[in-house]
């Protein structure tokens, strides 16, 4: 059974720092990439960061790369997203997803920062999301 579990969300002051965690289990043959997406109320889903599990190559939405950092612990099948400094526009539900498909990973990497309800839909494993609220 595939499981994706996110944690680390909460309410944080603007300018602060947050670290989200995600653990994936049950995927056969491991993952090719893991990614973070977010969706704010009344907005489309957006991919924010992606990491290739072999080699650790990282991709970001261009306008977020100065504040977002994605990292992984491959031995734990875990991926992390650090955000600093937080801004009010970062308030959203953050989702972690994993893919075993290289073309899906690379096409998603190219589309990071684009708000589209279809982004990441081909990823086979998704978490339930963790809420981030940034208070000004």
Short mmCIF file of N, CA, C and O in Angstrom, two decimals:
data_model
loop_
_atom_site.label_atom_id
_atom_site.label_comp_id
_atom_site.label_asym_id
_atom_site.label_seq_id
_atom_site.Cartn_x
_atom_site.Cartn_y
_atom_site.Cartn_z
N UNK A 1 0.85 -1.19 0.00
CA UNK A 1 0.00 0.00 0.00
C UNK A 1 0.89 1.25 0.00
O UNK A 1 1.77 1.39 0.83
N UNK A 2 0.63 2.14 -0.96
CA UNK A 2 1.40 3.36 -1.05
C UNK A 2 0.90 4.37 -0.03
O UNK A 2 -0.29 4.61 0.10
N UNK A 3 1.85 4.95 0.68
CA UNK A 3 1.50 5.99 1.65
C UNK A 3 2.42 7.18 1.49
O UNK A 3 3.63 7.02 1.32
N UNK A 4 1.84 8.37 1.51
CA UNK A 4 2.60 9.62 1.49
C UNK A 4 2.08 10.46 2.65
O UNK A 4 0.90 10.78 2.69
N UNK A 5 2.96 10.81 3.55
CA UNK A 5 2.54 11.52 4.76
C UNK A 5 3.35 12.79 4.91
O UNK A 5 4.57 12.74 5.04
N UNK A 6 2.64 13.92 4.89
CA UNK A 6 3.29 15.21 5.09
C UNK A 6 3.13 15.65 6.54
O UNK A 6 2.16 15.27 7.21
N UNK A 7 4.06 16.49 6.97
CA UNK A 7 3.95 17.07 8.31
C UNK A 7 4.73 18.37 8.34
O UNK A 7 5.48 18.68 7.41
N UNK A 8 4.53 19.14 9.40
CA UNK A 8 5.31 20.35 9.59
C UNK A 8 4.59 21.64 9.32
O UNK A 8 5.14 22.72 9.53
N UNK A 9 3.35 21.56 8.84
CA UNK A 9 2.61 22.79 8.59
C UNK A 9 2.19 23.45 9.88
O UNK A 9 2.35 22.91 10.97
N UNK A 10 1.65 24.65 9.76
CA UNK A 10 1.19 25.37 10.93
C UNK A 10 1.02 26.83 10.63
O UNK A 10 1.05 27.26 9.47
N UNK A 11 0.86 27.58 11.68
CA UNK A 11 0.68 29.03 11.56
C UNK A 11 1.98 29.71 11.96
O UNK A 11 2.51 29.47 13.06
N UNK A 12 2.51 30.55 11.07
CA UNK A 12 3.82 31.16 11.29
C UNK A 12 3.73 32.64 10.94
O UNK A 12 2.99 33.03 10.02
N UNK A 13 4.51 33.43 11.62
CA UNK A 13 4.56 34.86 11.33
C UNK A 13 5.29 35.12 10.02
O UNK A 13 6.25 34.41 9.66
N UNK A 14 4.84 36.13 9.30
CA UNK A 14 5.54 36.56 8.09
C UNK A 14 6.99 36.86 8.43
O UNK A 14 7.29 37.47 9.47
N UNK A 15 7.89 36.42 7.55
CA UNK A 15 9.31 36.60 7.80
C UNK A 15 9.95 35.44 8.50
O UNK A 15 11.19 35.36 8.60
N UNK A 16 9.14 34.52 8.99
CA UNK A 16 9.65 33.37 9.71
C UNK A 16 10.08 32.25 8.78
O UNK A 16 10.19 32.42 7.57
N UNK A 17 10.30 31.10 9.38
CA UNK A 17 10.81 29.93 8.66
C UNK A 17 9.96 28.72 8.99
O UNK A 17 9.45 28.57 10.11
N UNK A 18 9.83 27.84 8.00
CA UNK A 18 9.06 26.62 8.19
C UNK A 18 9.75 25.49 7.44
O UNK A 18 10.34 25.71 6.38
N UNK A 19 9.69 24.30 7.99
CA UNK A 19 10.24 23.11 7.33
C UNK A 19 9.16 22.05 7.26
O UNK A 19 8.69 21.56 8.29
N UNK A 20 8.80 21.70 6.05
CA UNK A 20 7.81 20.65 5.83
C UNK A 20 8.54 19.33 5.56
O UNK A 20 9.59 19.31 4.94
N UNK A 21 7.94 18.24 6.02
CA UNK A 21 8.52 16.92 5.82
C UNK A 21 7.51 16.02 5.13
O UNK A 21 6.29 16.19 5.28
N UNK A 22 8.05 15.05 4.41
CA UNK A 22 7.20 14.09 3.69
C UNK A 22 7.91 12.76 3.65
O UNK A 22 9.09 12.69 3.32
N UNK A 23 7.18 11.70 3.97
CA UNK A 23 7.74 10.35 3.91
C UNK A 23 6.86 9.50 3.00
O UNK A 23 5.63 9.51 3.12
N UNK A 24 7.50 8.78 2.10
CA UNK A 24 6.80 7.92 1.14
C UNK A 24 7.15 6.47 1.43
O UNK A 24 8.32 6.14 1.67
N UNK A 25 6.15 5.62 1.38
CA UNK A 25 6.40 4.19 1.56
C UNK A 25 5.49 3.41 0.63
O UNK A 25 4.43 3.88 0.21
N UNK A 26 5.93 2.22 0.31
CA UNK A 26 5.09 1.29 -0.44
C UNK A 26 5.18 1.38 -1.95
O UNK A 26 4.52 0.60 -2.65
N UNK A 27 5.99 2.30 -2.48
CA UNK A 27 6.12 2.36 -3.93
C UNK A 27 7.09 1.28 -4.40
O UNK A 27 8.21 1.22 -3.91
N UNK A 28 6.68 0.47 -5.36
CA UNK A 28 7.62 -0.55 -5.85
C UNK A 28 8.74 0.07 -6.65
O UNK A 28 8.56 1.09 -7.31
N UNK A 29 9.91 -0.45 -6.54
CA UNK A 29 11.09 -0.02 -7.29
C UNK A 29 11.55 1.39 -6.94
O UNK A 29 12.37 1.96 -7.62
N UNK A 30 11.00 1.97 -5.86
CA UNK A 30 11.44 3.29 -5.46
C UNK A 30 10.85 4.38 -6.33
O UNK A 30 10.02 4.15 -7.20
N UNK A 31 11.30 5.61 -6.10
CA UNK A 31 10.76 6.75 -6.81
C UNK A 31 11.80 7.32 -7.76
O UNK A 31 13.01 7.11 -7.58
N UNK A 32 11.35 8.02 -8.80
CA UNK A 32 12.27 8.75 -9.67
C UNK A 32 12.40 10.19 -9.20
O UNK A 32 13.46 10.78 -9.29
N UNK A 33 11.29 10.76 -8.71
CA UNK A 33 11.35 12.11 -8.19
C UNK A 33 10.30 12.29 -7.11
O UNK A 33 9.34 11.52 -7.02
N UNK A 34 10.51 13.31 -6.30
CA UNK A 34 9.51 13.73 -5.34
C UNK A 34 9.35 15.24 -5.49
O UNK A 34 10.31 15.94 -5.81
N UNK A 35 8.14 15.70 -5.26
CA UNK A 35 7.86 17.11 -5.52
C UNK A 35 6.91 17.66 -4.48
O UNK A 35 6.15 16.93 -3.84
N UNK A 36 6.97 18.98 -4.34
CA UNK A 36 6.04 19.70 -3.49
C UNK A 36 5.15 20.58 -4.37
O UNK A 36 5.64 21.28 -5.28
N UNK A 37 3.88 20.54 -4.06
CA UNK A 37 2.89 21.37 -4.72
C UNK A 37 2.15 22.16 -3.64
O UNK A 37 2.18 21.79 -2.46
N UNK A 38 1.47 23.21 -4.06
CA UNK A 38 0.64 23.92 -3.10
C UNK A 38 -0.62 24.43 -3.79
O UNK A 38 -0.64 24.62 -5.01
N UNK A 39 -1.63 24.63 -2.99
CA UNK A 39 -2.88 25.17 -3.52
C UNK A 39 -3.51 26.07 -2.47
O UNK A 39 -3.79 25.62 -1.35
N UNK A 40 -3.71 27.31 -2.85
CA UNK A 40 -4.37 28.28 -1.98
C UNK A 40 -5.85 28.32 -2.34
O UNK A 40 -6.24 27.94 -3.45
N UNK A 41 -6.69 28.78 -1.43
CA UNK A 41 -8.12 28.88 -1.71
C UNK A 41 -8.40 29.68 -2.98
O UNK A 41 -7.79 30.73 -3.20
N UNK A 42 -9.25 29.16 -3.83
CA UNK A 42 -9.68 29.81 -5.07
C UNK A 42 -8.56 29.99 -6.08
O UNK A 42 -8.67 30.80 -7.00
N UNK A 43 -7.48 29.24 -5.92
CA UNK A 43 -6.38 29.26 -6.88
C UNK A 43 -6.11 27.86 -7.39
O UNK A 43 -6.44 26.87 -6.74
N UNK A 44 -5.49 27.79 -8.55
CA UNK A 44 -5.11 26.50 -9.11
C UNK A 44 -3.90 25.94 -8.38
O UNK A 44 -3.15 26.65 -7.72
N UNK A 45 -3.71 24.66 -8.51
CA UNK A 45 -2.55 24.01 -7.93
C UNK A 45 -1.28 24.51 -8.63
O UNK A 45 -1.28 24.78 -9.83
N UNK A 46 -0.19 24.56 -7.86
CA UNK A 46 1.09 25.06 -8.36
C UNK A 46 2.21 24.14 -7.88
O UNK A 46 2.26 23.79 -6.70
N UNK A 47 3.08 23.77 -8.76
CA UNK A 47 4.27 23.03 -8.35
C UNK A 47 5.33 24.02 -7.90
O UNK A 47 5.58 25.00 -8.58
N UNK A 48 5.94 23.76 -6.75
CA UNK A 48 6.92 24.71 -6.24
C UNK A 48 8.36 24.19 -6.27
O UNK A 48 9.29 24.97 -6.46
N UNK A 49 8.55 22.90 -6.08
CA UNK A 49 9.91 22.36 -6.07
C UNK A 49 9.86 20.87 -6.34
O UNK A 49 8.88 20.20 -6.01
N UNK A 50 10.94 20.37 -6.92
CA UNK A 50 11.03 18.94 -7.29
C UNK A 50 12.47 18.50 -7.17
O UNK A 50 13.39 19.29 -7.46
N UNK A 51 12.66 17.27 -6.74
CA UNK A 51 14.02 16.73 -6.63
C UNK A 51 14.06 15.34 -7.23
O UNK A 51 13.14 14.52 -7.01
N UNK A 52 15.08 15.06 -8.01
CA UNK A 52 15.30 13.72 -8.54
C UNK A 52 15.96 12.88 -7.46
O UNK A 52 16.98 13.28 -6.90
N UNK A 53 15.38 11.74 -7.16
CA UNK A 53 15.88 10.96 -6.03
C UNK A 53 17.26 10.37 -6.28
O UNK A 53 18.00 10.12 -5.34
N UNK A 54 17.61 10.13 -7.52
CA UNK A 54 18.97 9.69 -7.85
C UNK A 54 19.74 10.90 -8.35
O UNK A 54 19.37 11.52 -9.33
N UNK A 55 20.77 11.26 -7.65
CA UNK A 55 21.58 12.41 -8.06
C UNK A 55 21.22 13.69 -7.34
O UNK A 55 22.04 14.59 -7.22
N UNK A 56 19.97 13.79 -6.87
CA UNK A 56 19.57 14.95 -6.08
C UNK A 56 19.44 16.24 -6.84
O UNK A 56 19.49 17.33 -6.25
N UNK A 57 19.25 16.19 -8.16
CA UNK A 57 19.08 17.43 -8.93
C UNK A 57 17.77 18.09 -8.48
O UNK A 57 16.75 17.44 -8.36
N UNK A 58 17.84 19.40 -8.27
CA UNK A 58 16.70 20.14 -7.74
C UNK A 58 16.16 21.13 -8.77
O UNK A 58 16.92 21.75 -9.51
N UNK A 59 14.86 21.28 -8.75
CA UNK A 59 14.19 22.23 -9.61
C UNK A 59 13.25 23.07 -8.77
O UNK A 59 12.65 22.58 -7.80
N UNK A 60 13.09 24.34 -9.16
CA UNK A 60 12.22 25.26 -8.42
C UNK A 60 11.41 26.10 -9.39
O UNK A 60 11.83 26.38 -10.51
N UNK A 61 10.27 26.56 -8.90
CA UNK A 61 9.59 27.65 -9.58
C UNK A 61 10.53 28.85 -9.51
O UNK A 61 11.03 29.18 -8.42
N UNK A 62 10.78 29.49 -10.63
CA UNK A 62 11.80 30.54 -10.69
C UNK A 62 11.61 31.61 -9.63
O UNK A 62 12.56 32.06 -8.98
N UNK A 63 10.38 32.03 -9.44
CA UNK A 63 10.15 33.16 -8.55
C UNK A 63 10.20 32.77 -7.07
O UNK A 63 10.12 33.62 -6.20
N UNK A 64 10.40 31.46 -6.81
CA UNK A 64 10.46 31.01 -5.42
C UNK A 64 11.85 30.52 -5.02
O UNK A 64 12.10 30.28 -3.83
N UNK A 65 12.76 30.37 -5.96
CA UNK A 65 14.01 29.67 -5.66
C UNK A 65 14.86 30.38 -4.61
O UNK A 65 15.71 29.75 -3.97
N UNK A 66 14.67 31.67 -4.44
CA UNK A 66 15.47 32.38 -3.44
C UNK A 66 15.01 32.08 -2.02
O UNK A 66 15.75 32.35 -1.06
N UNK A 67 13.80 31.57 -1.87
CA UNK A 67 13.26 31.37 -0.52
C UNK A 67 12.93 29.90 -0.21
O UNK A 67 12.75 29.56 0.95
N UNK A 68 12.83 29.07 -1.23
CA UNK A 68 12.45 27.68 -1.04
C UNK A 68 13.66 26.77 -1.23
O UNK A 68 14.45 26.97 -2.15
N UNK A 69 13.77 25.76 -0.38
CA UNK A 69 14.85 24.78 -0.50
C UNK A 69 14.26 23.38 -0.34
O UNK A 69 13.66 23.08 0.69
N UNK A 70 14.46 22.56 -1.35
CA UNK A 70 14.02 21.17 -1.28
C UNK A 70 15.23 20.29 -1.02
O UNK A 70 16.32 20.53 -1.56
N UNK A 71 15.07 19.30 -0.17
CA UNK A 71 16.16 18.37 0.13
C UNK A 71 15.55 17.00 0.39
O UNK A 71 14.34 16.85 0.48
N UNK A 72 16.42 16.00 0.52
CA UNK A 72 15.90 14.64 0.70
C UNK A 72 16.82 13.82 1.59
O UNK A 72 17.99 14.14 1.77
N UNK A 73 16.25 12.79 2.14
CA UNK A 73 16.98 11.74 2.84
C UNK A 73 16.56 10.44 2.17
O UNK A 73 15.50 9.88 2.46
N UNK A 74 17.36 9.99 1.21
CA UNK A 74 16.95 8.85 0.40
C UNK A 74 16.83 7.57 1.22
O UNK A 74 15.99 6.72 0.92
N UNK A 75 17.63 7.44 2.24
CA UNK A 75 17.56 6.22 3.06
C UNK A 75 16.24 6.14 3.82
O UNK A 75 15.79 5.06 4.19
N UNK A 76 15.62 7.30 4.04
CA UNK A 76 14.35 7.35 4.77
C UNK A 76 13.18 7.59 3.84
O UNK A 76 12.05 7.73 4.32
N UNK A 77 13.42 7.62 2.54
CA UNK A 77 12.37 7.95 1.57
C UNK A 77 11.64 9.23 1.96
O UNK A 77 10.41 9.32 1.90
N UNK A 78 12.41 10.21 2.38
CA UNK A 78 11.84 11.46 2.88
C UNK A 78 12.31 12.64 2.04
O UNK A 78 13.43 12.64 1.52
N UNK A 79 11.45 13.62 1.93
CA UNK A 79 11.79 14.86 1.25
C UNK A 79 11.32 16.01 2.12
O UNK A 79 10.34 15.87 2.86
N UNK A 80 12.05 17.10 2.04
CA UNK A 80 11.77 18.24 2.91
C UNK A 80 11.65 19.51 2.07
O UNK A 80 12.23 19.61 0.98
N UNK A 81 10.91 20.47 2.59
CA UNK A 81 10.80 21.78 1.96
C UNK A 81 10.95 22.83 3.03
O UNK A 81 10.15 22.90 3.97
N UNK A 82 11.99 23.63 2.90
CA UNK A 82 12.20 24.74 3.81
C UNK A 82 11.81 26.04 3.11
O UNK A 82 12.16 26.25 1.94
N UNK A 83 11.12 26.90 3.84
CA UNK A 83 10.70 28.17 3.29
C UNK A 83 11.14 29.27 4.25
O UNK A 83 10.81 29.26 5.43
N UNK A 84 11.93 30.19 3.73
CA UNK A 84 12.40 31.30 4.55
C UNK A 84 12.88 32.43 3.63
O UNK A 84 13.69 32.16 2.74
N UNK A 85 12.45 33.66 3.82
CA UNK A 85 11.42 34.07 4.77
C UNK A 85 10.02 33.82 4.23
O UNK A 85 9.79 33.90 3.02
N UNK A 86 9.12 33.50 5.10
CA UNK A 86 7.74 33.26 4.70
C UNK A 86 7.03 34.58 4.39
O UNK A 86 7.27 35.60 5.03
N UNK A 87 6.15 34.51 3.39
CA UNK A 87 5.33 35.65 3.01
C UNK A 87 3.86 35.23 3.09
O UNK A 87 3.54 34.05 3.01
N UNK A 88 2.99 36.22 3.17
CA UNK A 88 1.57 35.91 3.29
C UNK A 88 1.05 35.11 2.09
O UNK A 88 0.17 34.26 2.23
N UNK A 89 1.64 35.35 0.91
CA UNK A 89 1.23 34.62 -0.29
C UNK A 89 1.59 33.15 -0.23
O UNK A 89 1.15 32.37 -1.08
N UNK A 90 2.42 32.75 0.73
CA UNK A 90 2.78 31.34 0.88
C UNK A 90 1.69 30.54 1.58
O UNK A 90 1.77 29.31 1.66
N UNK A 91 0.69 31.22 2.11
CA UNK A 91 -0.39 30.51 2.79
C UNK A 91 -1.12 29.61 1.80
O UNK A 91 -1.61 30.08 0.77
N UNK A 92 -1.17 28.33 2.09
CA UNK A 92 -1.76 27.34 1.19
C UNK A 92 -1.71 25.98 1.84
O UNK A 92 -1.07 25.80 2.89
N UNK A 93 -2.35 25.01 1.20
CA UNK A 93 -2.15 23.62 1.58
C UNK A 93 -1.02 23.08 0.72
O UNK A 93 -1.05 23.22 -0.50
N UNK A 94 -0.02 22.51 1.36
CA UNK A 94 1.15 21.98 0.67
C UNK A 94 1.04 20.47 0.58
O UNK A 94 0.79 19.78 1.58
N UNK A 95 1.26 19.98 -0.64
CA UNK A 95 1.16 18.55 -0.90
C UNK A 95 2.50 18.01 -1.38
O UNK A 95 3.22 18.66 -2.14
N UNK A 96 2.78 16.80 -0.96
CA UNK A 96 3.96 16.08 -1.41
C UNK A 96 3.48 14.97 -2.35
O UNK A 96 2.43 14.36 -2.12
N UNK A 97 4.25 14.73 -3.39
CA UNK A 97 3.89 13.66 -4.32
C UNK A 97 5.15 12.98 -4.83
O UNK A 97 6.22 13.59 -4.86
N UNK A 98 4.99 11.75 -5.23
CA UNK A 98 6.12 10.96 -5.73
C UNK A 98 5.76 10.35 -7.07
O UNK A 98 4.60 9.99 -7.32
N UNK A 99 6.76 10.23 -7.91
CA UNK A 99 6.56 9.61 -9.22
C UNK A 99 7.68 8.62 -9.50
O UNK A 99 8.83 8.85 -9.11
N UNK A 100 7.32 7.55 -10.19
CA UNK A 100 8.31 6.57 -10.62
C UNK A 100 8.62 6.72 -12.11
O UNK A 100 9.34 5.90 -12.67
N UNK A 101 8.07 7.76 -12.72
CA UNK A 101 8.15 7.93 -14.17
C UNK A 101 9.03 9.13 -14.52
O UNK A 101 8.70 10.27 -14.20
N UNK A 102 10.13 8.87 -15.22
CA UNK A 102 11.06 9.95 -15.54
C UNK A 102 10.45 11.05 -16.40
O UNK A 102 10.59 12.24 -16.08
N UNK A 103 9.76 10.73 -17.52
CA UNK A 103 9.18 11.82 -18.32
C UNK A 103 8.18 12.67 -17.54
O UNK A 103 8.13 13.89 -17.72
N UNK A 104 7.39 12.05 -16.67
CA UNK A 104 6.45 12.82 -15.85
C UNK A 104 7.20 13.76 -14.92
O UNK A 104 6.78 14.91 -14.71
N UNK A 105 8.28 13.28 -14.34
CA UNK A 105 9.07 14.12 -13.44
C UNK A 105 9.67 15.31 -14.19
O UNK A 105 9.60 16.46 -13.72
N UNK A 106 10.25 15.04 -15.33
CA UNK A 106 10.94 16.12 -16.06
C UNK A 106 9.95 17.12 -16.65
O UNK A 106 10.23 18.33 -16.67
N UNK A 107 8.80 16.67 -17.09
CA UNK A 107 7.81 17.62 -17.60
C UNK A 107 7.25 18.47 -16.47
O UNK A 107 6.99 19.67 -16.64
N UNK A 108 7.08 17.88 -15.30
CA UNK A 108 6.61 18.65 -14.15
C UNK A 108 7.66 19.65 -13.71
O UNK A 108 7.33 20.78 -13.35
N UNK A 109 8.92 19.26 -13.76
CA UNK A 109 10.00 20.18 -13.39
C UNK A 109 9.97 21.43 -14.27
O UNK A 109 10.21 22.54 -13.79
N UNK A 110 9.66 21.25 -15.54
CA UNK A 110 9.61 22.39 -16.46
C UNK A 110 8.40 23.28 -16.20
O UNK A 110 8.39 24.44 -16.60
N UNK A 111 7.37 22.74 -15.57
CA UNK A 111 6.13 23.48 -15.36
C UNK A 111 6.01 24.05 -13.96
O UNK A 111 4.96 24.58 -13.60
N UNK A 112 7.05 23.96 -13.16
CA UNK A 112 6.98 24.51 -11.81
C UNK A 112 6.71 26.02 -11.88
O UNK A 112 7.29 26.73 -12.69
N UNK A 113 5.83 26.49 -11.01
CA UNK A 113 5.48 27.90 -11.00
C UNK A 113 4.26 28.23 -11.82
O UNK A 113 3.72 29.34 -11.72
N UNK A 114 3.81 27.28 -12.63
CA UNK A 114 2.61 27.48 -13.43
C UNK A 114 1.41 27.00 -12.61
O UNK A 114 1.40 25.90 -12.09
N UNK A 115 0.39 27.83 -12.52
CA UNK A 115 -0.81 27.43 -11.78
C UNK A 115 -1.76 26.74 -12.73
O UNK A 115 -2.32 27.35 -13.64
N UNK A 116 -1.94 25.46 -12.51
CA UNK A 116 -2.78 24.66 -13.40
C UNK A 116 -3.28 23.46 -12.61
O UNK A 116 -2.47 22.75 -12.00
N UNK A 117 -4.58 23.21 -12.65
CA UNK A 117 -5.13 22.11 -11.86
C UNK A 117 -4.62 20.75 -12.35
O UNK A 117 -4.71 19.76 -11.63
N UNK A 118 -4.04 20.72 -13.55
CA UNK A 118 -3.55 19.45 -14.09
C UNK A 118 -2.12 19.15 -13.67
O UNK A 118 -1.65 18.03 -13.86
N UNK A 119 -1.42 20.13 -13.13
CA UNK A 119 -0.01 19.88 -12.86
C UNK A 119 0.15 18.77 -11.82
O UNK A 119 -0.52 18.75 -10.79
N UNK A 120 1.02 17.85 -12.12
CA UNK A 120 1.29 16.75 -11.21
C UNK A 120 0.26 15.65 -11.20
O UNK A 120 0.39 14.69 -10.43
N UNK A 121 -0.77 15.75 -12.04
CA UNK A 121 -1.85 14.78 -11.96
C UNK A 121 -1.38 13.38 -12.31
O UNK A 121 -2.04 12.40 -11.92
N UNK A 122 -0.27 13.26 -13.01
CA UNK A 122 0.23 11.95 -13.38
C UNK A 122 1.06 11.31 -12.27
O UNK A 122 1.42 10.14 -12.37
N UNK A 123 1.36 12.07 -11.23
CA UNK A 123 2.09 11.48 -10.10
C UNK A 123 1.19 10.46 -9.43
O UNK A 123 0.03 10.75 -9.12
N UNK A 124 1.72 9.29 -9.14
CA UNK A 124 0.86 8.21 -8.67
C UNK A 124 0.64 8.21 -7.17
O UNK A 124 -0.24 7.53 -6.66
N UNK A 125 1.45 8.95 -6.43
CA UNK A 125 1.33 8.92 -4.97
C UNK A 125 1.27 10.34 -4.42
O UNK A 125 2.21 11.12 -4.62
N UNK A 126 0.20 10.64 -3.74
CA UNK A 126 -0.02 11.96 -3.17
C UNK A 126 -0.35 11.85 -1.68
O UNK A 126 -1.01 10.91 -1.25
N UNK A 127 0.09 12.86 -0.94
CA UNK A 127 -0.29 12.95 0.46
C UNK A 127 -1.59 13.72 0.62
O UNK A 127 -2.16 14.23 -0.35
N UNK A 128 -2.05 13.81 1.85
CA UNK A 128 -3.29 14.51 2.16
C UNK A 128 -3.09 16.01 2.30
O UNK A 128 -4.07 16.77 2.34
N UNK A 129 -1.87 16.43 2.40
CA UNK A 129 -1.59 17.86 2.49
C UNK A 129 -1.38 18.33 3.91
O UNK A 129 -1.87 17.72 4.87
N UNK A 130 -0.62 19.41 4.04
CA UNK A 130 -0.41 20.04 5.33
C UNK A 130 -0.62 21.54 5.14
O UNK A 130 -0.11 22.14 4.20
N UNK A 131 -1.37 22.12 6.05
CA UNK A 131 -1.76 23.52 5.91
C UNK A 131 -0.69 24.45 6.44
O UNK A 131 -0.17 24.25 7.55
N UNK A 132 -0.38 25.47 5.64
CA UNK A 132 0.55 26.52 6.07
C UNK A 132 -0.21 27.84 6.06
O UNK A 132 -0.79 28.22 5.04
N UNK A 133 -0.19 28.53 7.18
CA UNK A 133 -0.82 29.84 7.29
C UNK A 133 0.22 30.84 7.75
O UNK A 133 0.85 30.65 8.79
N UNK A 134 0.41 31.86 6.94
CA UNK A 134 1.40 32.89 7.27
C UNK A 134 0.65 34.14 7.73
O UNK A 134 -0.15 34.71 6.99
N UNK A 135 0.92 34.53 8.95
CA UNK A 135 0.25 35.67 9.56
C UNK A 135 1.10 36.92 9.42
O UNK A 135 2.29 36.89 9.73
N UNK A 136 0.49 37.99 8.94
CA UNK A 136 1.24 39.23 8.77
C UNK A 136 1.17 40.09 10.02
O UNK A 136 0.40 39.81 10.94
#
